[in-house]
Short mmCIF file of C-alpha atoms and ligand atoms in Angstrom, two decimals:
data_model
loop_
_atom_site.label_atom_id
_atom_site.label_comp_id
_atom_site.label_asym_id
_atom_site.label_seq_id
_atom_site.Cartn_x
_atom_site.Cartn_y
_atom_site.Cartn_z
CA UNK M 190 -7.05 -20.06 20.46
CA UNK M 191 -3.70 -20.80 18.89
CA UNK M 192 -1.61 -18.23 17.01
CA UNK M 193 1.15 -19.19 14.60
CA UNK M 194 3.07 -16.53 12.73
CA UNK M 195 4.29 -18.46 9.71
CA UNK M 196 6.37 -15.57 8.42
CA UNK M 197 6.97 -12.13 9.93
CA UNK M 198 8.42 -12.64 13.42
CA UNK M 199 11.82 -11.37 12.23
CA UNK M 200 11.04 -10.08 8.76
CA UNK M 201 9.33 -7.14 7.09
CA UNK M 202 7.00 -8.46 4.40
CA UNK M 203 5.70 -11.88 3.46
CA UNK M 204 3.37 -11.82 6.48
CA UNK M 205 1.16 -14.81 7.22
CA UNK M 206 -0.57 -15.57 10.53
CA UNK M 207 -2.57 -18.68 11.31
CA UNK M 208 -5.35 -18.54 13.89
CA UNK M 209 -6.74 -21.86 15.01
CA UNK M 210 -9.47 -22.97 17.39
CA UNK M 211 -10.37 -26.58 18.16
CA UNK M 212 -12.75 -26.47 15.18
CA UNK M 213 -11.57 -23.81 12.73
CA UNK M 214 -8.44 -22.50 11.07
CA UNK M 215 -8.07 -19.20 9.24
CA UNK M 216 -5.12 -17.26 7.79
CA UNK M 217 -4.49 -13.53 8.09
CA UNK M 218 -2.55 -12.32 5.04
CA UNK M 219 -0.52 -14.48 2.68
CA UNK M 220 2.25 -12.18 1.56
CA UNK M 221 5.16 -12.47 -0.81
CA UNK M 222 8.56 -11.86 0.85
CA UNK M 223 9.95 -8.48 -0.20
CA UNK M 224 13.12 -10.10 -1.59
CA UNK M 225 11.20 -12.81 -3.50
CA UNK M 226 12.45 -11.67 -6.94
CA UNK M 227 16.07 -11.81 -5.74
CA UNK M 228 15.76 -15.45 -4.59
CA UNK M 229 16.83 -18.31 -6.83
CA UNK M 230 14.24 -20.53 -8.51
CA UNK M 231 14.50 -23.30 -5.94
CA UNK M 232 13.88 -20.89 -3.04
CA UNK M 233 10.95 -19.35 -4.88
CA UNK M 234 9.45 -22.79 -5.42
CA UNK M 235 9.95 -23.52 -1.72
CA UNK M 236 8.19 -20.28 -0.70
CA UNK M 237 5.21 -21.12 -2.92
CA UNK M 238 5.13 -24.65 -1.57
CA UNK M 239 5.08 -23.36 2.04
CA UNK M 240 2.12 -21.10 1.26
CA UNK M 241 0.23 -24.09 -0.04
CA UNK M 242 1.01 -26.04 3.15
CA UNK M 243 -0.09 -23.16 5.41
CA UNK M 244 -3.36 -22.78 3.49
CA UNK M 245 -4.10 -26.48 3.71
CA UNK M 246 -7.35 -27.04 5.64
CA UNK M 247 -7.76 -23.25 6.19
CA UNK M 248 -11.43 -22.37 6.04
CA UNK M 249 -10.79 -18.78 5.01
CA UNK M 250 -8.07 -16.23 4.31
CA UNK M 251 -8.39 -12.57 5.32
CA UNK M 252 -6.25 -9.97 3.52
CA UNK M 253 -5.48 -6.72 5.35
CA UNK M 254 -4.47 -4.62 2.30
CA UNK M 255 -3.29 -4.76 -1.30
CA UNK M 256 0.49 -4.56 -0.88
CA UNK M 257 2.04 -7.70 -2.36
CA UNK M 258 3.92 -8.48 0.86
CA UNK M 259 0.48 -9.16 2.38
CA UNK M 260 -1.35 -10.99 -0.40
CA UNK M 261 1.19 -11.93 -3.09
CA UNK M 262 1.05 -15.70 -2.50
CA UNK M 263 -2.71 -15.97 -3.07
CA UNK M 264 -2.22 -17.26 -6.65
CA UNK M 265 -0.43 -20.27 -5.14
CA UNK M 266 -3.31 -21.61 -3.06
CA UNK M 267 -6.57 -23.22 -4.21
CA UNK M 268 -9.28 -20.74 -5.20
CA UNK M 269 -11.92 -22.67 -3.28
CA UNK M 270 -10.63 -21.26 0.03
CA UNK M 271 -12.86 -18.23 0.62
CA UNK M 272 -10.68 -15.11 0.63
CA UNK M 273 -12.08 -11.98 2.26
CA UNK M 274 -10.99 -8.38 1.96
CA UNK M 275 -12.37 -4.85 1.90
CA UNK M 276 -13.97 -3.47 -1.29
CA UNK M 277 -11.09 -1.00 -1.75
CA UNK M 278 -8.43 -3.69 -1.38
CA UNK M 279 -10.23 -5.98 -3.84
CA UNK M 280 -10.62 -3.18 -6.40
CA UNK M 281 -6.94 -2.27 -6.17
CA UNK M 282 -5.85 -5.90 -6.41
CA UNK M 283 -7.95 -6.24 -9.57
CA UNK M 284 -6.62 -2.97 -11.01
CA UNK M 285 -3.02 -4.07 -10.38
CA UNK M 286 -3.72 -7.33 -12.14
CA UNK M 287 -5.20 -5.49 -15.13
CA UNK M 288 -2.13 -3.27 -15.41
CA UNK M 289 0.73 -5.59 -14.43
CA UNK M 290 -1.05 -8.93 -14.80
CA UNK M 291 0.90 -12.13 -14.30
CA UNK M 292 -1.97 -14.06 -15.82
CA UNK M 293 -2.48 -16.34 -12.80
CA UNK M 294 -5.16 -14.30 -11.13
CA UNK M 295 -8.12 -16.68 -11.02
CA UNK M 296 -8.27 -16.02 -7.26
CA UNK M 297 -9.42 -12.46 -7.93
CA UNK M 298 -12.75 -13.74 -9.25
CA UNK M 299 -13.33 -15.50 -5.92
CA UNK M 300 -12.62 -12.62 -3.55
CA UNK M 301 -15.36 -11.98 -1.02
CA UNK M 302 -16.01 -8.41 0.08
CA UNK M 303 -16.18 -7.73 3.82
CA UNK M 304 -19.56 -6.15 4.53
CA UNK M 305 -19.71 -2.56 5.73
CA UNK M 306 -21.88 -1.43 8.65
CA UNK M 307 -24.87 0.86 8.23
CA UNK M 308 -22.81 4.04 8.77
CA UNK M 309 -20.22 3.08 6.09
CA UNK M 310 -17.44 3.74 8.61
CA UNK M 311 -17.46 0.39 10.37
CA UNK M 312 -17.69 -3.23 9.26
CA UNK M 313 -20.07 -6.05 10.08
CA UNK M 314 -18.38 -9.09 11.64
CA UNK M 315 -17.88 -12.16 9.43
CA UNK M 316 -18.15 -15.62 10.97
CA UNK M 317 -16.08 -18.59 9.86
CA UNK M 318 -16.77 -21.77 11.88
CA UNK M 319 -16.53 -20.62 15.50
CA UNK M 320 -14.33 -17.59 14.72
CA UNK M 321 -15.73 -14.06 14.40
CA UNK M 322 -13.65 -11.59 12.38
CA UNK M 323 -14.26 -7.83 12.35
CA UNK M 324 -12.21 -5.45 10.18
CA UNK M 325 -11.25 -1.94 11.35
CA UNK M 326 -10.07 0.64 8.83
CA UNK M 327 -6.54 1.85 9.61
CA UNK M 328 -4.24 4.58 8.35
CA UNK M 329 -1.64 3.09 6.00
CA UNK M 330 -0.16 3.92 2.59
CA UNK M 331 -2.76 1.62 1.01
CA UNK M 332 -6.34 2.68 0.37
CA UNK M 333 -8.95 0.84 2.50
CA UNK M 334 -6.34 -1.07 4.57
CA UNK M 335 -7.66 -2.71 7.72
CA UNK M 336 -6.77 -4.40 10.99
CA UNK M 337 -8.67 -7.53 12.08
CA UNK M 338 -10.27 -8.34 15.41
CA UNK M 339 -10.50 -12.12 15.88
CA UNK M 340 -12.90 -13.47 18.52
CA UNK M 341 -13.27 -17.11 19.52
CA UNK M 342 -13.16 -19.40 22.56
CA UNK M 343 -13.62 -16.40 24.88
CA UNK M 344 -10.47 -14.72 23.59
CA UNK M 345 -9.91 -11.59 21.48
CA UNK M 346 -6.91 -11.03 19.23
CA UNK M 347 -6.20 -7.86 17.27
CA UNK M 348 -3.94 -8.04 14.20
CA UNK M 349 -2.80 -4.54 13.20
CA UNK M 350 -1.83 -5.30 9.59
CA UNK M 351 0.26 -2.31 8.47
CA UNK M 352 -0.60 0.83 10.42
CA UNK M 353 0.61 4.38 11.06
CA UNK M 354 -0.50 7.57 12.78
CA UNK M 355 0.98 10.29 10.59
CA UNK M 356 -1.27 9.98 7.55
CA UNK M 357 -4.51 11.71 6.66
CA UNK M 358 -6.54 9.12 8.60
CA UNK M 359 -4.37 9.19 11.72
CA UNK M 360 -7.22 9.39 14.23
CA UNK M 361 -8.66 6.05 13.07
CA UNK M 362 -6.53 4.17 15.61
CA UNK M 363 -8.91 5.45 18.27
CA UNK M 364 -11.66 3.26 16.81
CA UNK M 365 -9.62 0.10 17.39
CA UNK M 366 -10.99 -2.22 20.08
CA UNK M 367 -9.41 -2.01 23.53
CA UNK M 368 -8.44 -4.55 26.22
CA UNK M 369 -7.90 -7.37 23.75
CA UNK M 370 -6.12 -10.47 25.06
CA UNK M 371 -3.42 -10.22 22.43
CA UNK M 372 -2.20 -7.59 19.99
CA UNK M 373 -0.11 -8.60 16.97
CA UNK M 374 1.51 -5.26 16.14
CA UNK M 375 3.67 -4.32 13.17
CA UNK M 376 7.10 -2.84 13.92
CA UNK M 377 8.52 -1.97 10.49
CA UNK M 378 10.17 1.27 11.63
CA UNK M 379 11.72 0.02 14.87
CA UNK M 380 15.24 0.03 13.47
CA UNK M 381 15.23 3.84 13.53
CA UNK M 382 14.48 6.42 16.25
CA UNK M 383 13.30 8.93 13.67
CA UNK M 384 9.82 10.40 13.90
CA UNK M 385 7.89 10.26 10.65
CA UNK M 386 6.65 13.55 9.14
CA UNK M 387 2.89 13.87 8.62
CA UNK M 388 1.42 13.57 5.11
CA UNK M 389 0.24 17.21 5.48
CA UNK M 390 3.90 18.23 5.92
CA UNK M 391 4.72 16.30 2.74
CA UNK M 392 2.10 18.40 0.96
CA UNK M 393 3.77 21.59 2.26
CA UNK M 394 7.18 20.39 1.07
CA UNK M 395 5.74 19.66 -2.37
CA UNK M 396 4.23 23.17 -2.47
CA UNK M 397 7.63 24.69 -1.62
CA UNK M 398 9.34 22.49 -4.19
CA UNK M 399 6.87 23.29 -6.96
CA UNK M 400 7.15 27.01 -6.21
CA UNK M 401 10.94 27.12 -5.83
CA UNK M 402 12.15 26.13 -9.30
CA UNK M 403 9.47 27.72 -11.37
CA UNK M 404 11.27 27.36 -14.71
CA UNK M 405 11.63 23.58 -14.41
CA UNK M 406 9.49 20.59 -15.19
CA UNK M 407 8.93 18.59 -11.99
CA UNK M 408 8.83 14.85 -12.42
CA UNK M 409 7.50 13.08 -9.31
CA UNK M 410 8.23 9.40 -8.81
CA UNK M 411 5.67 7.95 -6.42
CA UNK M 412 3.67 4.76 -6.19
CA UNK M 413 0.63 4.82 -8.45
CA UNK M 414 -1.27 3.09 -5.66
CA UNK M 415 -0.36 5.44 -2.83
CA UNK M 416 -3.60 7.38 -3.10
CA UNK M 417 -3.02 9.61 -0.06
CA UNK M 418 0.34 10.70 -1.50
CA UNK M 419 -1.11 11.44 -4.96
CA UNK M 420 -3.75 13.59 -3.25
CA UNK M 421 -0.98 15.62 -1.50
CA UNK M 422 0.81 16.09 -4.84
CA UNK M 423 -2.50 17.10 -6.46
CA UNK M 424 -3.13 19.70 -3.72
CA UNK M 425 0.41 21.06 -4.06
CA UNK M 426 0.01 21.31 -7.86
CA UNK M 427 -3.32 23.11 -7.41
CA UNK M 428 -1.77 25.51 -4.92
CA UNK M 429 1.26 26.16 -7.15
CA UNK M 430 -0.76 26.55 -10.37
CA UNK M 431 1.06 23.64 -11.99
CA UNK M 432 -0.78 21.19 -14.20
CA UNK M 433 -0.40 17.63 -12.93
CA UNK M 434 0.28 15.14 -15.73
CA UNK M 435 -0.90 11.59 -15.05
CA UNK M 436 -0.71 8.63 -17.42
CA UNK M 437 -3.33 6.01 -18.24
CA UNK M 438 -2.35 3.80 -15.28
CA UNK M 439 -2.70 6.57 -12.66
CA UNK M 440 -5.89 7.90 -14.29
CA UNK M 441 -7.42 4.41 -14.16
CA UNK M 442 -6.46 3.85 -10.51
CA UNK M 443 -7.71 7.29 -9.43
CA UNK M 444 -11.03 6.76 -11.20
CA UNK M 445 -11.47 3.34 -9.54
CA UNK M 446 -10.95 4.90 -6.11
CA UNK M 447 -12.99 8.01 -6.95
CA UNK M 448 -15.97 5.75 -7.67
CA UNK M 449 -15.71 4.34 -4.14
CA UNK M 450 -14.72 7.60 -2.48
CA UNK M 451 -15.85 10.68 -4.43
CA UNK M 452 -13.52 13.05 -2.52
CA UNK M 453 -10.51 11.49 -4.29
CA UNK M 454 -9.66 13.52 -7.41
CA UNK M 455 -9.73 11.81 -10.79
CA UNK M 456 -8.93 13.20 -14.25
CA UNK M 457 -12.00 11.34 -15.53
CA UNK M 458 -14.25 13.10 -13.00
CA UNK M 459 -12.57 16.49 -12.35
CA UNK M 460 -13.87 18.69 -9.55
CA UNK M 461 -15.66 21.82 -10.64
CA UNK M 462 -13.29 24.78 -10.79
CA UNK M 463 -10.15 22.60 -10.45
CA UNK M 464 -8.31 22.50 -13.77
CA UNK M 465 -5.35 20.50 -12.46
CA UNK M 466 -4.98 17.23 -14.38
CA UNK M 467 -3.43 16.74 -17.79
CA UNK M 468 -3.56 13.30 -19.37
CA UNK M 469 -0.67 11.37 -20.95
CA UNK M 470 -2.02 8.39 -22.84
CA UNK M 471 -0.08 5.11 -22.69
CA UNK M 472 -1.63 2.78 -25.26
CA UNK M 473 -0.24 -0.41 -23.71
CA UNK M 474 -2.21 0.24 -20.52
CA UNK M 475 -5.27 1.32 -22.47
CA UNK M 476 -5.22 -2.02 -24.30
CA UNK M 477 -4.89 -3.93 -21.03
CA UNK M 478 -7.81 -2.03 -19.50
CA UNK M 479 -9.79 -2.70 -22.70
CA UNK M 480 -8.98 -6.40 -22.33
CA UNK M 481 -10.32 -6.34 -18.78
CA UNK M 482 -13.76 -5.47 -20.18
CA UNK M 483 -14.47 -2.24 -18.40
CA UNK M 484 -15.98 -0.50 -21.44
CA UNK M 485 -17.14 2.59 -19.56
CA UNK M 486 -13.70 3.50 -18.23
CA UNK M 487 -12.07 2.64 -21.58
CA UNK M 488 -14.50 4.96 -23.36
CA UNK M 489 -13.84 7.74 -20.85
CA UNK M 490 -10.07 7.31 -21.16
CA UNK M 491 -10.29 7.32 -24.96
CA UNK M 492 -12.24 10.55 -25.03
CA UNK M 493 -9.99 12.32 -22.49
CA UNK M 494 -7.96 15.08 -24.23
CA UNK M 495 -4.22 14.42 -24.02
CA UNK M 496 -1.59 16.87 -22.80
CA UNK M 497 0.05 19.14 -25.39
CA UNK M 498 3.44 17.40 -25.31
CA UNK M 499 5.18 20.25 -27.19
CA UNK M 500 4.06 22.68 -24.50
CA UNK M 501 5.85 20.60 -21.82
CA UNK M 502 9.14 21.44 -23.60
CA UNK M 503 8.15 25.07 -24.22
CA UNK M 504 6.82 25.82 -20.72
CA UNK M 505 8.29 23.20 -18.35
CA UNK M 506 7.55 25.29 -15.26
CA UNK M 507 3.84 24.83 -15.86
CA UNK M 508 3.92 21.11 -15.17
CA UNK M 509 4.43 18.40 -12.57
CA UNK M 510 4.38 14.85 -13.95
CA UNK M 511 3.84 11.68 -11.93
CA UNK M 512 6.22 9.10 -13.40
CA UNK M 513 7.78 5.68 -12.74
CA UNK M 514 11.21 4.36 -13.79
CA UNK M 515 9.51 2.35 -16.55
CA UNK M 516 8.56 5.68 -18.15
CA UNK M 517 12.20 6.69 -18.68
CA UNK M 518 11.94 6.51 -22.48
CA UNK M 519 9.17 9.12 -22.46
CA UNK M 520 11.20 11.32 -20.11
CA UNK M 521 14.23 11.04 -22.42
CA UNK M 522 12.28 12.95 -25.07
CA UNK M 523 12.66 15.96 -22.75
CA UNK M 524 16.40 15.47 -22.21
CA UNK M 525 17.04 19.16 -22.94
CA UNK M 526 14.18 20.45 -20.84
CA UNK M 527 15.18 21.95 -17.47
CA UNK M 528 13.87 19.41 -14.96
CA UNK M 529 13.82 18.20 -11.37
CA UNK M 530 13.07 14.61 -10.38
CA UNK M 531 11.40 14.41 -6.98
CA UNK M 532 11.40 10.92 -5.51
CA UNK M 533 8.48 10.30 -3.20
CA UNK M 534 9.05 6.67 -2.43
CA UNK M 535 10.99 4.46 0.01
CA UNK M 536 14.79 4.78 -0.57
CA UNK M 537 15.09 1.01 -1.00
CA UNK M 538 13.24 1.26 -4.31
CA UNK M 539 15.73 3.87 -5.54
CA UNK M 540 18.59 1.43 -4.99
CA UNK M 541 16.80 -1.15 -7.15
CA UNK M 542 16.33 1.24 -10.10
CA UNK M 543 19.97 1.71 -11.07
CA UNK M 544 19.45 2.70 -14.73
CA UNK M 545 16.89 5.30 -13.75
CA UNK M 546 18.97 6.77 -10.93
CA UNK M 547 22.07 6.81 -13.17
CA UNK M 548 20.12 8.77 -15.79
CA UNK M 549 19.20 11.37 -13.15
CA UNK M 550 22.80 11.60 -11.94
CA UNK M 551 24.36 11.78 -15.40
CA UNK M 552 22.07 14.60 -16.41
CA UNK M 553 22.90 16.42 -13.17
CA UNK M 554 19.23 16.82 -12.27
CA UNK M 555 18.21 17.95 -8.81
CA UNK M 556 16.71 14.93 -7.03
CA UNK M 557 15.01 15.92 -3.77
CA UNK M 558 13.43 13.17 -1.68
CA UNK M 559 10.01 14.10 -0.32
CA UNK M 560 8.51 11.13 1.43
CA UNK M 561 7.16 9.74 4.68
CA UNK M 562 6.75 6.12 5.69
CA UNK M 563 3.56 4.11 5.46
CA UNK M 564 4.36 2.60 8.86
CA UNK M 565 4.14 3.88 12.43
CA UNK M 566 7.19 5.33 14.15
CA UNK M 567 8.10 4.22 17.69
CA UNK M 568 6.17 7.03 19.38
CA UNK M 569 3.02 6.17 17.42
CA UNK M 570 3.34 2.49 18.32
CA UNK M 571 3.37 3.54 21.98
CA UNK M 572 0.18 5.59 21.50
CA UNK M 573 -1.51 2.68 19.74
CA UNK M 574 -0.57 0.25 22.54
CA UNK M 575 -1.68 2.75 25.20
CA UNK M 576 -5.07 2.94 23.50
CA UNK M 577 -5.52 -0.80 22.97
CA UNK M 578 -4.03 -1.86 26.32
CA UNK M 579 -3.57 -5.51 25.31
CA UNK M 580 -2.95 -8.41 27.70
CA UNK M 581 -0.08 -9.69 25.55
CA UNK M 582 1.89 -8.01 22.80
CA UNK M 583 3.51 -9.85 19.87
CA UNK M 584 5.74 -8.01 17.37
CA UNK M 585 5.31 -8.81 13.68
CA UNK M 586 6.46 -7.36 10.33
CA UNK M 587 9.77 -6.23 11.84
CA UNK M 588 13.48 -6.97 11.77
CA UNK M 589 13.88 -5.65 15.32
CA UNK M 590 11.26 -7.38 17.52
CA UNK M 591 13.46 -6.99 20.63
CA UNK M 592 12.92 -3.19 20.45
CA UNK M 593 9.40 -3.82 21.76
CA UNK M 594 11.05 -4.51 25.15
CA UNK M 595 12.50 -0.95 25.22
CA UNK M 596 9.28 0.66 24.04
CA UNK M 597 6.95 -1.27 26.32
CA UNK M 598 8.96 -2.12 29.48
CA UNK M 599 5.88 -2.89 31.59
CA UNK M 600 4.01 -5.00 29.03
CA UNK M 601 3.96 -8.75 28.64
CA UNK M 602 5.60 -9.41 25.28
CA UNK M 603 6.03 -12.72 23.49
CA UNK M 604 8.75 -13.23 20.89
CA UNK M 605 7.88 -16.35 18.92
CA UNK M 606 9.92 -17.68 16.03
CA UNK M 607 8.32 -18.24 12.61
CA UNK M 608 6.01 -21.30 12.67
CA UNK M 609 6.09 -21.49 16.49
CA UNK M 610 2.56 -21.84 17.91
CA UNK M 611 1.34 -19.88 20.92
CA UNK M 612 -1.69 -20.96 22.94
CA UNK M 613 -3.69 -18.06 24.22
ZN1 ZN G 194 1.62 -2.31 3.48
#
């Protein structure tokens, strides 16, 4: 088997790996570089053109999870290349398109869902030519993310996708196959020595925060697609007797996931005895969801009672409100309401939202940062490698591949460049 990392040997994001046998070629992920929007038009055209070249004669593409840096170039390749992903990833990709649609999402209609095993915890293998691909659910800040085991020509390769060990599904790494010939392992967090706090600790910090400034409205900026994080915020709100305000986008996403995994809370399907959610209707999103022809959800959203907006101003301490910088104009209506803005997102995103951060600063609002990474820290990577015990290790999705040498001094490690092929 031949492995070619097209992008990701020295970069976080924009991952794409080609696996080739004498008969068959497949791609694992086809991501958009994280700095894509900052590139000039010519560079963007070049990136799209490369994706098309990599996908040429590929018999299938396998997507590990719904973050754009792993699938964002799919609109640029022909839709007749079968593209496989888990049901959760496909649902979230569709939901994102409904909400933020770029209008070039024909590929979504052609996604193929990777079949689950009989116990609903494992997956059936999928065969493409002479390559057998088996997904394994992993812990990451994306619902239903997976790693892929690739088997062909008497060799086994494991591609980690994005993975961590400090989330709610941390023990899943133990299900990953062992003694593979090669492990392609992400190393996003290798530039720092810091250990990542567990998601449960994040929940505790939210509880403390919600209980500490009881007279203030708590805005929480987090990703609407980081389901595990929203669940921690929900639990903290429940524990602190705050009502959690979510808008149409979050309500829609939570309901989509709740339908696949009923333990995830949704304002459209509240748990008995848990009066936590309050709903803030955003008509623009409602119209987009309506346009996506999901009449049942639209009907449910339309009949959901909306939060008493005057009460937010009167009793700010009763509420926590999941927001995004694009919701600033709604927040400005509460300019005189005592507030805290908790950011629960990677710091890099804060730097990109200058107007929003300036608004927080100018109003002198407290701005605690309560967050943990979606990626494994160094110690976790060592545990994962100890478990898998691969013949060869290849770093990917990292700006510091050479750190693998310090972490794994006794392992055989290969450090290819982008587009350099390795024969296994
Ligand atoms: Zn990711």
